Short mmCIF file of C-alpha atoms (C1' of nucleotides) in Angstrom, two decimals:
data_model
loop_
_atom_site.label_atom_id
_atom_site.label_comp_id
_atom_site.label_asym_id
_atom_site.label_seq_id
_atom_site.Cartn_x
_atom_site.Cartn_y
_atom_site.Cartn_z
CA UNK E 792 0.00 0.01 -0.02
CA UNK E 793 1.51 3.28 -1.09
CA UNK E 794 4.55 3.67 -3.24
CA UNK E 795 7.72 2.07 -1.76
CA UNK E 796 9.91 5.20 -1.77
CA UNK E 797 11.42 4.80 1.69
CA UNK E 798 14.91 3.91 0.50
CA UNK E 799 15.39 6.95 -1.69
CA UNK E 800 13.82 9.50 0.69
CA UNK E 801 15.84 8.83 3.86
CA UNK E 802 18.06 11.91 3.52
CA UNK E 803 15.08 14.19 2.85
CA UNK E 804 13.17 13.43 5.98
CA UNK E 805 13.71 15.95 8.73
CA UNK E 806 12.24 15.52 12.15
CA UNK E 807 10.25 18.46 13.31
CA UNK E 808 8.84 19.52 16.62
CA UNK E 809 5.11 19.91 17.12
CA UNK E 810 5.39 23.64 17.46
CA UNK E 811 6.52 23.90 13.84
CA UNK E 812 3.36 22.12 12.77
CA UNK E 813 0.79 24.61 14.07
CA UNK E 814 -1.62 25.54 11.30
CA UNK E 815 -3.90 23.78 8.87
CA UNK E 816 -3.17 20.10 8.18
CA UNK E 817 -4.81 18.20 5.33
CA UNK E 818 -5.36 14.74 6.72
CA UNK E 819 -5.45 11.78 4.30
CA UNK E 820 -8.62 10.30 5.76
CA UNK E 821 -8.31 6.88 4.20
CA UNK E 822 -4.76 6.51 5.50
CA UNK E 823 -5.64 7.75 9.06
CA UNK E 824 -8.70 5.52 9.25
CA UNK E 825 -6.81 2.49 8.04
CA UNK E 826 -4.12 3.20 10.67
CA UNK E 827 -6.73 3.42 13.47
CA UNK E 828 -8.64 0.32 12.32
CA UNK E 829 -5.54 -1.78 11.99
CA UNK E 830 -3.79 -0.78 15.11
CA UNK E 831 -6.44 -0.07 17.71
CA UNK E 832 -6.96 -3.71 18.59
CA UNK E 833 -6.54 -6.10 21.45
CA UNK E 834 -3.60 -8.49 21.33
CA UNK E 835 -5.70 -11.21 19.68
CA UNK E 836 -6.81 -8.81 16.98
CA UNK E 837 -10.30 -7.95 18.29
CA UNK E 838 -11.06 -4.28 17.54
CA UNK E 839 -12.83 -2.03 19.93
CA UNK E 840 -16.55 -2.76 19.65
CA UNK E 841 -19.78 -1.54 21.23
CA UNK E 842 -22.16 -3.95 22.85
CA UNK E 843 -23.78 -4.77 19.47
CA UNK E 844 -20.36 -5.73 18.05
CA UNK E 845 -20.00 -2.63 15.84
CA UNK E 846 -16.36 -1.52 15.43
CA UNK E 847 -15.46 1.68 17.23
CA UNK E 848 -11.69 1.76 16.95
CA UNK E 849 -11.80 4.56 14.35
CA UNK E 850 -14.03 6.72 16.56
CA UNK E 851 -11.62 6.39 19.49
CA UNK E 852 -8.71 7.25 17.17
CA UNK E 853 -10.39 10.28 15.67
CA UNK E 854 -11.49 11.71 19.03
CA UNK E 855 -8.16 11.53 20.76
CA UNK E 856 -6.12 12.49 17.73
CA UNK E 857 -8.27 15.49 17.19
CA UNK E 858 -7.99 16.57 20.77
CA UNK E 859 -4.19 16.35 20.55
CA UNK E 860 -4.06 18.23 17.25
CA UNK E 861 -6.20 21.07 18.53
CA UNK E 862 -4.18 21.25 21.71
CA UNK E 863 -1.04 21.69 19.66
CA UNK E 864 -2.44 24.34 17.46
CA UNK E 865 -3.02 22.05 14.47
CA UNK E 866 -6.34 22.59 12.71
CA UNK E 867 -7.05 19.38 10.73
CA UNK E 868 -9.20 19.11 7.64
CA UNK E 869 -10.05 15.56 6.69
CA UNK E 870 -9.96 14.76 3.08
CA UNK E 871 -12.00 11.76 1.95
CA UNK E 872 -11.70 9.70 -1.24
CA UNK E 873 -14.10 9.98 -4.12
CA UNK E 874 -14.44 7.70 -7.10
CA UNK E 875 -11.25 5.89 -7.97
CA UNK E 876 -10.02 5.98 -11.56
CA UNK E 877 -10.88 2.89 -13.67
CA UNK E 878 -7.31 1.75 -13.74
CA UNK E 879 -7.31 1.27 -9.99
CA UNK E 880 -9.86 -1.51 -10.25
CA UNK E 881 -7.35 -4.32 -10.38
CA UNK E 882 -5.58 -3.05 -7.29
CA UNK E 883 -8.89 -2.75 -5.49
CA UNK E 884 -9.76 -6.35 -6.25
CA UNK E 885 -6.34 -7.71 -5.28
CA UNK E 886 -6.52 -5.83 -1.97
CA UNK E 887 -10.00 -7.11 -1.22
CA UNK E 888 -8.75 -10.67 -1.83
CA UNK E 889 -5.81 -10.11 0.50
CA UNK E 890 -8.12 -8.68 3.14
CA UNK E 891 -10.55 -11.54 2.92
CA UNK E 892 -7.81 -14.12 3.16
CA UNK E 893 -6.37 -12.31 6.20
CA UNK E 894 -9.82 -12.48 7.82
CA UNK E 895 -9.83 -16.30 7.36
CA UNK E 896 -6.24 -16.56 8.64
CA UNK E 897 -7.19 -14.51 11.68
CA UNK E 898 -9.88 -17.01 12.62
CA UNK E 899 -7.55 -19.91 11.96
CA UNK E 900 -4.85 -18.43 14.16
CA UNK E 901 -7.41 -17.78 16.92
CA UNK E 902 -8.50 -21.43 16.86
CA UNK E 903 -4.85 -22.54 17.06
CA UNK E 904 -4.28 -20.13 19.89
CA UNK E 905 -1.53 -18.28 17.95
CA UNK E 906 -2.16 -14.79 19.32
CA UNK E 907 0.67 -12.97 17.56
CA UNK E 908 -0.39 -14.38 14.14
CA UNK E 909 -4.01 -13.50 14.96
CA UNK E 910 -3.12 -9.96 15.63
CA UNK E 911 -1.09 -9.70 12.46
CA UNK E 912 -3.86 -11.09 10.30
CA UNK E 913 -6.53 -9.07 12.01
CA UNK E 914 -4.63 -5.90 11.12
CA UNK E 915 -4.53 -6.89 7.48
CA UNK E 916 -8.21 -7.67 7.48
CA UNK E 917 -9.15 -4.07 8.33
CA UNK E 918 -11.79 -2.68 5.95
CA UNK E 919 -12.95 0.89 5.51
CA UNK E 920 -16.61 0.47 4.59
CA UNK E 921 -19.49 2.88 4.23
CA UNK E 922 -20.26 2.54 7.89
CA UNK E 923 -16.73 3.53 8.95
CA UNK E 924 -16.75 6.52 6.59
CA UNK E 925 -20.23 7.65 7.68
CA UNK E 926 -19.62 7.43 11.45
CA UNK E 927 -16.21 9.13 11.02
CA UNK E 928 -17.72 12.08 9.17
CA UNK E 929 -20.48 12.27 11.72
CA UNK E 930 -17.98 12.44 14.59
CA UNK E 931 -15.76 14.95 12.80
CA UNK E 932 -18.70 17.13 12.12
CA UNK E 933 -19.68 17.08 15.81
CA UNK E 934 -16.07 17.89 16.69
CA UNK E 935 -16.29 20.93 14.43
CA UNK E 936 -13.65 19.61 11.97
CA UNK E 937 -14.21 20.26 8.27
CA UNK E 938 -14.30 17.34 5.84
CA UNK E 939 -13.57 17.66 2.15
CA UNK E 940 -14.93 15.19 -0.41
CA UNK E 941 -12.41 14.57 -3.12
CA UNK E 942 -13.71 13.93 -6.62
CA UNK E 943 -11.18 11.13 -6.99
CA UNK E 944 -8.15 10.24 -4.81
CA UNK E 945 -8.03 11.93 -1.44
CA UNK E 946 -4.25 12.30 -1.59
CA UNK E 947 -4.55 14.24 -4.76
CA UNK E 948 -7.13 16.58 -3.28
CA UNK E 949 -5.02 17.07 -0.15
CA UNK E 950 -1.99 17.87 -2.36
CA UNK E 951 -4.06 20.38 -4.24
CA UNK E 952 -5.11 22.11 -1.03
CA UNK E 953 -1.53 22.48 0.09
CA UNK E 954 -0.49 23.80 -3.32
CA UNK E 955 -3.21 26.40 -3.00
CA UNK E 956 -2.03 27.39 0.42
CA UNK E 957 -5.26 26.36 2.08
CA UNK E 958 -3.34 23.85 4.14
CA UNK E 959 0.25 23.84 5.26
CA UNK E 960 0.94 20.14 4.69
CA UNK E 961 -0.58 16.76 4.02
CA UNK E 962 -0.66 14.22 6.89
CA UNK E 963 -0.22 10.67 5.66
CA UNK E 964 2.06 7.72 6.27
CA UNK E 965 2.16 7.09 2.50
CA UNK E 966 4.41 8.94 0.05
CA UNK E 967 1.94 8.96 -2.77
CA UNK E 968 0.81 12.50 -2.09
CA UNK E 969 4.27 13.71 -3.25
CA UNK E 970 3.59 12.13 -6.64
CA UNK E 971 0.38 14.24 -6.75
CA UNK E 972 2.50 17.29 -6.16
CA UNK E 973 2.05 17.96 -2.40
CA UNK E 974 4.78 20.51 -1.51
CA UNK E 975 4.93 19.28 2.07
CA UNK E 976 4.20 15.88 3.61
CA UNK E 977 4.26 15.13 7.34
CA UNK E 978 4.50 11.55 8.54
CA UNK E 979 4.44 9.99 12.05
CA UNK E 980 2.02 12.59 13.40
CA UNK E 981 1.11 10.57 16.40
CA UNK E 982 1.26 11.76 19.98
CA UNK E 983 2.75 8.78 21.72
CA UNK E 984 6.08 8.97 19.93
CA UNK E 985 6.52 5.30 20.42
CA UNK E 986 5.87 2.43 18.14
CA UNK E 987 6.14 -1.35 18.57
CA UNK E 988 8.38 -2.96 15.98
CA UNK E 989 8.76 -6.69 16.35
CA UNK E 990 8.18 -6.53 20.05
CA UNK E 991 10.56 -3.63 20.70
CA UNK E 992 9.36 -0.13 21.18
CA UNK E 993 11.15 2.58 19.28
CA UNK E 994 10.77 6.32 19.32
CA UNK E 995 9.28 7.94 16.33
CA UNK E 996 9.12 11.67 15.68
CA UNK E 997 7.00 13.72 13.28
CA UNK E 998 8.98 13.92 10.07
CA UNK E 999 8.53 16.38 7.32
CA UNK E 1000 9.40 15.93 3.65
CA UNK E 1001 9.55 18.79 1.21
CA UNK E 1002 8.90 17.85 -2.38
CA UNK E 1003 11.31 20.51 -3.55
CA UNK E 1004 14.12 19.00 -1.46
CA UNK E 1005 13.42 15.56 -2.87
CA UNK E 1006 13.38 16.74 -6.52
CA UNK E 1007 16.47 18.92 -6.06
CA UNK E 1008 18.38 16.25 -4.11
CA UNK E 1009 17.67 13.52 -6.55
CA UNK E 1010 18.01 15.77 -9.57
CA UNK E 1011 14.52 14.78 -10.82
CA UNK E 1012 11.55 16.55 -12.21
CA UNK E 1013 8.19 15.58 -10.76
CA UNK E 1014 7.48 13.62 -13.91
CA UNK E 1015 10.73 11.74 -13.18
CA UNK E 1016 9.55 10.99 -9.69
CA UNK E 1017 6.38 9.53 -11.09
CA UNK E 1018 8.47 7.48 -13.52
CA UNK E 1019 10.44 6.04 -10.59
CA UNK E 1020 7.05 5.19 -8.92
CA UNK E 1021 5.76 3.50 -12.02
CA UNK E 1022 8.76 1.20 -12.08
CA UNK E 1023 8.48 0.19 -8.48
CA UNK E 1024 4.71 0.02 -8.53
CA UNK E 1025 1.90 2.43 -7.50
CA UNK E 1026 -1.67 2.08 -6.45
CA UNK E 1027 -2.53 1.86 -10.14
CA UNK E 1028 0.09 -0.59 -11.46
CA UNK E 1029 2.29 -3.33 -10.15
CA UNK E 1030 5.94 -2.59 -10.59
CA UNK E 1031 8.83 -4.68 -11.78
CA UNK E 1032 9.59 -7.68 -9.64
CA UNK E 1033 12.91 -7.28 -7.96
CA UNK E 1034 13.19 -3.58 -8.75
CA UNK E 1035 13.10 -1.33 -5.71
CA UNK E 1036 13.27 2.43 -5.38
CA UNK E 1037 17.06 2.68 -5.70
CA UNK E 1038 17.24 0.63 -8.86
CA UNK E 1039 14.28 2.41 -10.34
CA UNK E 1040 15.89 5.76 -9.46
CA UNK E 1041 19.03 4.81 -11.30
CA UNK E 1042 17.02 3.69 -14.36
CA UNK E 1043 15.21 6.98 -14.54
CA UNK E 1044 18.37 9.00 -14.01
CA UNK E 1045 19.95 7.11 -16.93
CA UNK E 1046 17.01 7.85 -19.16
CA UNK E 1047 16.01 4.18 -19.41
CA UNK E 1048 12.46 4.59 -18.25
CA UNK E 1049 10.53 4.07 -21.53
CA UNK E 1050 12.68 1.26 -22.74
CA UNK E 1051 12.46 -0.52 -19.38
CA UNK E 1052 8.67 -0.15 -19.29
CA UNK E 1053 8.42 -1.53 -22.82
CA UNK E 1054 10.53 -4.51 -21.98
CA UNK E 1055 9.45 -5.32 -18.39
CA UNK E 1056 5.95 -3.98 -18.13
CA UNK E 1057 4.60 -4.11 -21.69
CA UNK E 1058 0.93 -4.39 -20.58
CA UNK E 1059 0.99 -1.29 -18.31
CA UNK E 1060 -0.60 1.74 -19.97
CA UNK E 1061 1.56 4.06 -18.03
CA UNK E 1062 0.79 7.17 -19.94
CA UNK E 1063 -2.68 7.47 -18.46
CA UNK E 1064 -1.35 6.81 -14.91
CA UNK E 1065 1.34 9.37 -15.38
CA UNK E 1066 -1.19 11.98 -16.49
CA UNK E 1067 -3.29 11.10 -13.51
CA UNK E 1068 -0.48 11.75 -11.09
CA UNK E 1069 0.60 15.03 -12.76
CA UNK E 1070 -2.89 16.46 -13.21
CA UNK E 1071 -5.26 14.62 -10.92
CA UNK E 1072 -8.91 15.46 -10.42
CA UNK E 1073 -9.33 17.97 -7.52
CA UNK E 1074 -11.95 20.40 -6.52
CA UNK E 1075 -11.94 23.99 -5.27
CA UNK E 1076 -15.50 23.76 -3.96
CA UNK E 1077 -14.93 23.36 -0.23
CA UNK E 1078 -15.03 25.68 2.71
CA UNK E 1079 -12.88 25.35 5.73
CA UNK E 1080 -14.50 26.30 9.01
CA UNK E 1081 -13.59 25.01 12.40
CA UNK E 1082 -16.34 25.07 15.00
CA UNK E 1083 -16.29 24.52 18.72
CA UNK E 1084 -17.05 20.86 19.52
CA UNK E 1085 -20.68 19.99 20.09
CA UNK E 1086 -20.15 18.44 23.55
CA UNK E 1087 -23.65 17.09 23.98
CA UNK E 1088 -23.85 15.76 20.47
CA UNK E 1089 -20.54 13.96 20.97
CA UNK E 1090 -21.64 12.41 24.19
CA UNK E 1091 -24.94 11.33 22.65
CA UNK E 1092 -23.15 9.67 19.81
CA UNK E 1093 -20.21 8.11 21.54
CA UNK E 1094 -21.64 7.31 24.92
CA UNK E 1095 -25.28 6.69 24.26
CA UNK E 1096 -24.96 4.96 20.94
CA UNK E 1097 -21.43 3.41 20.99
CA UNK E 1098 -20.93 2.70 24.74
CA UNK E 1099 -17.95 4.94 25.32
CA UNK E 1100 -17.31 5.90 28.90
CA UNK E 1101 -18.75 9.29 29.67
CA UNK E 1102 -15.85 10.12 32.01
CA UNK E 1103 -13.23 9.59 29.37
CA UNK E 1104 -15.05 11.54 26.74
CA UNK E 1105 -15.69 14.46 29.09
CA UNK E 1106 -11.93 14.66 29.79
CA UNK E 1107 -11.08 14.71 26.13
CA UNK E 1108 -13.64 17.41 25.53
CA UNK E 1109 -12.25 19.42 28.35
CA UNK E 1110 -8.77 19.42 26.85
CA UNK E 1111 -10.21 20.77 23.56
CA UNK E 1112 -12.37 23.36 25.25
CA UNK E 1113 -9.38 24.71 27.27
CA UNK E 1114 -7.40 25.41 24.14
CA UNK E 1115 -10.35 26.98 22.35
CA UNK E 1116 -10.87 29.32 25.30
CA UNK E 1117 -7.33 30.57 25.31
CA UNK E 1118 -7.52 32.23 21.95
CA UNK E 1119 -11.19 33.16 22.07
CA UNK E 1120 -13.54 31.04 20.08
CA UNK E 1121 -13.84 33.47 17.21
CA UNK E 1122 -10.20 33.67 16.27
CA UNK E 1123 -9.59 29.94 16.63
CA UNK E 1124 -12.70 28.44 15.18
CA UNK E 1125 -13.00 30.78 12.21
"C1'" DC S 507 -3.97 4.56 18.16
"C1'" DC S 508 -4.30 7.04 23.12
"C1'" DA S 509 -5.04 7.49 28.24
"C1'" DC S 510 -4.11 6.07 32.59
"C1'" DG S 511 -2.34 3.89 36.64
"C1'" DA S 512 1.40 1.03 38.71
"C1'" DG S 513 5.87 0.72 39.86
"C1'" DA S 514 10.59 2.18 39.79
"C1'" DT Q 597 9.09 12.26 36.96
"C1'" DC Q 598 9.43 8.85 33.85
"C1'" DT Q 599 8.69 4.09 31.61
"C1'" DC Q 600 5.94 0.32 30.92
"C1'" DG Q 601 1.87 -2.44 30.61
"C1'" DT Q 602 -2.84 -2.76 29.98
"C1'" DG Q 603 -7.60 -1.45 28.91
"C1'" DG Q 604 -10.44 1.09 26.05
"C1'" DG Q 605 -15.50 -0.34 23.42
#
DNA sequence: CCACGAGA
DNA sequence: TCTCGTGGG
């Protein structure tokens, strides 16, 4: 999921403090929701659920993440996916198959009592359905956070909003938004600063990537960067087996892109994908307004409907209210 | 993921 | 005061 650019971007990732991130952040909703759904689980893989068995992991994630963002002076706008381009269909089907298989393996692992495997498979089985989208938007609306509906890919819309200056940066774990032209990408925007990797916990800091640094540092145009992506594989095409980011970069720098595509990926109609990355559908019809959280509405939704603890929710709401009060509601929630 | 309490 | 483990729904 997402273009595998990590190996060529290491030197362009600078860690930044939270204070440098105050301002408007365009959140890649699909990426954030997937993160919440896959990670907010019990050790055996069971997600948070209400008494009726409806998943609530994403609601927990949204609430506390939003509280933290507002506390740190970050005003999020969530950008949701629209209709994917036709050439994404194959990827979508492959992912569905992987997800379904993971669901089966999760059950198998549970029956065997293999908890670690169960957790791993459960994560991969995460699915962002209409219900997740709907309840997420409902909660964000109650929190006073604006949502933008992308005509096509959310990452493209988020990139567009940063290019326009309506947001300072895109928040996503994936690098794809750079391909869509996002001038600034921020990753690892999680509060805890810790992550479990194979049992060990390591510290992670927010990291910022400037597209201009990447292009300058690698001596590439944005089209070239997309060419590298096409060789390693994107959401819209599978790349060349055995070719990673470093090899692909070398190929592009040597001007071997078209020949390599012709020889190794003859069935990929890359011109259309390239055009999509360079000039993706995006809309200007959105309005960004942040409102004070609707405390009672949030409690009705989370506590009355989804069985959240009233005490916990009150505390989270208090932390948001405190910050809002400091700057006066009008200037902050404009 | 995040919050919170226990224990150092 | 900080780290770590656990529960959250």
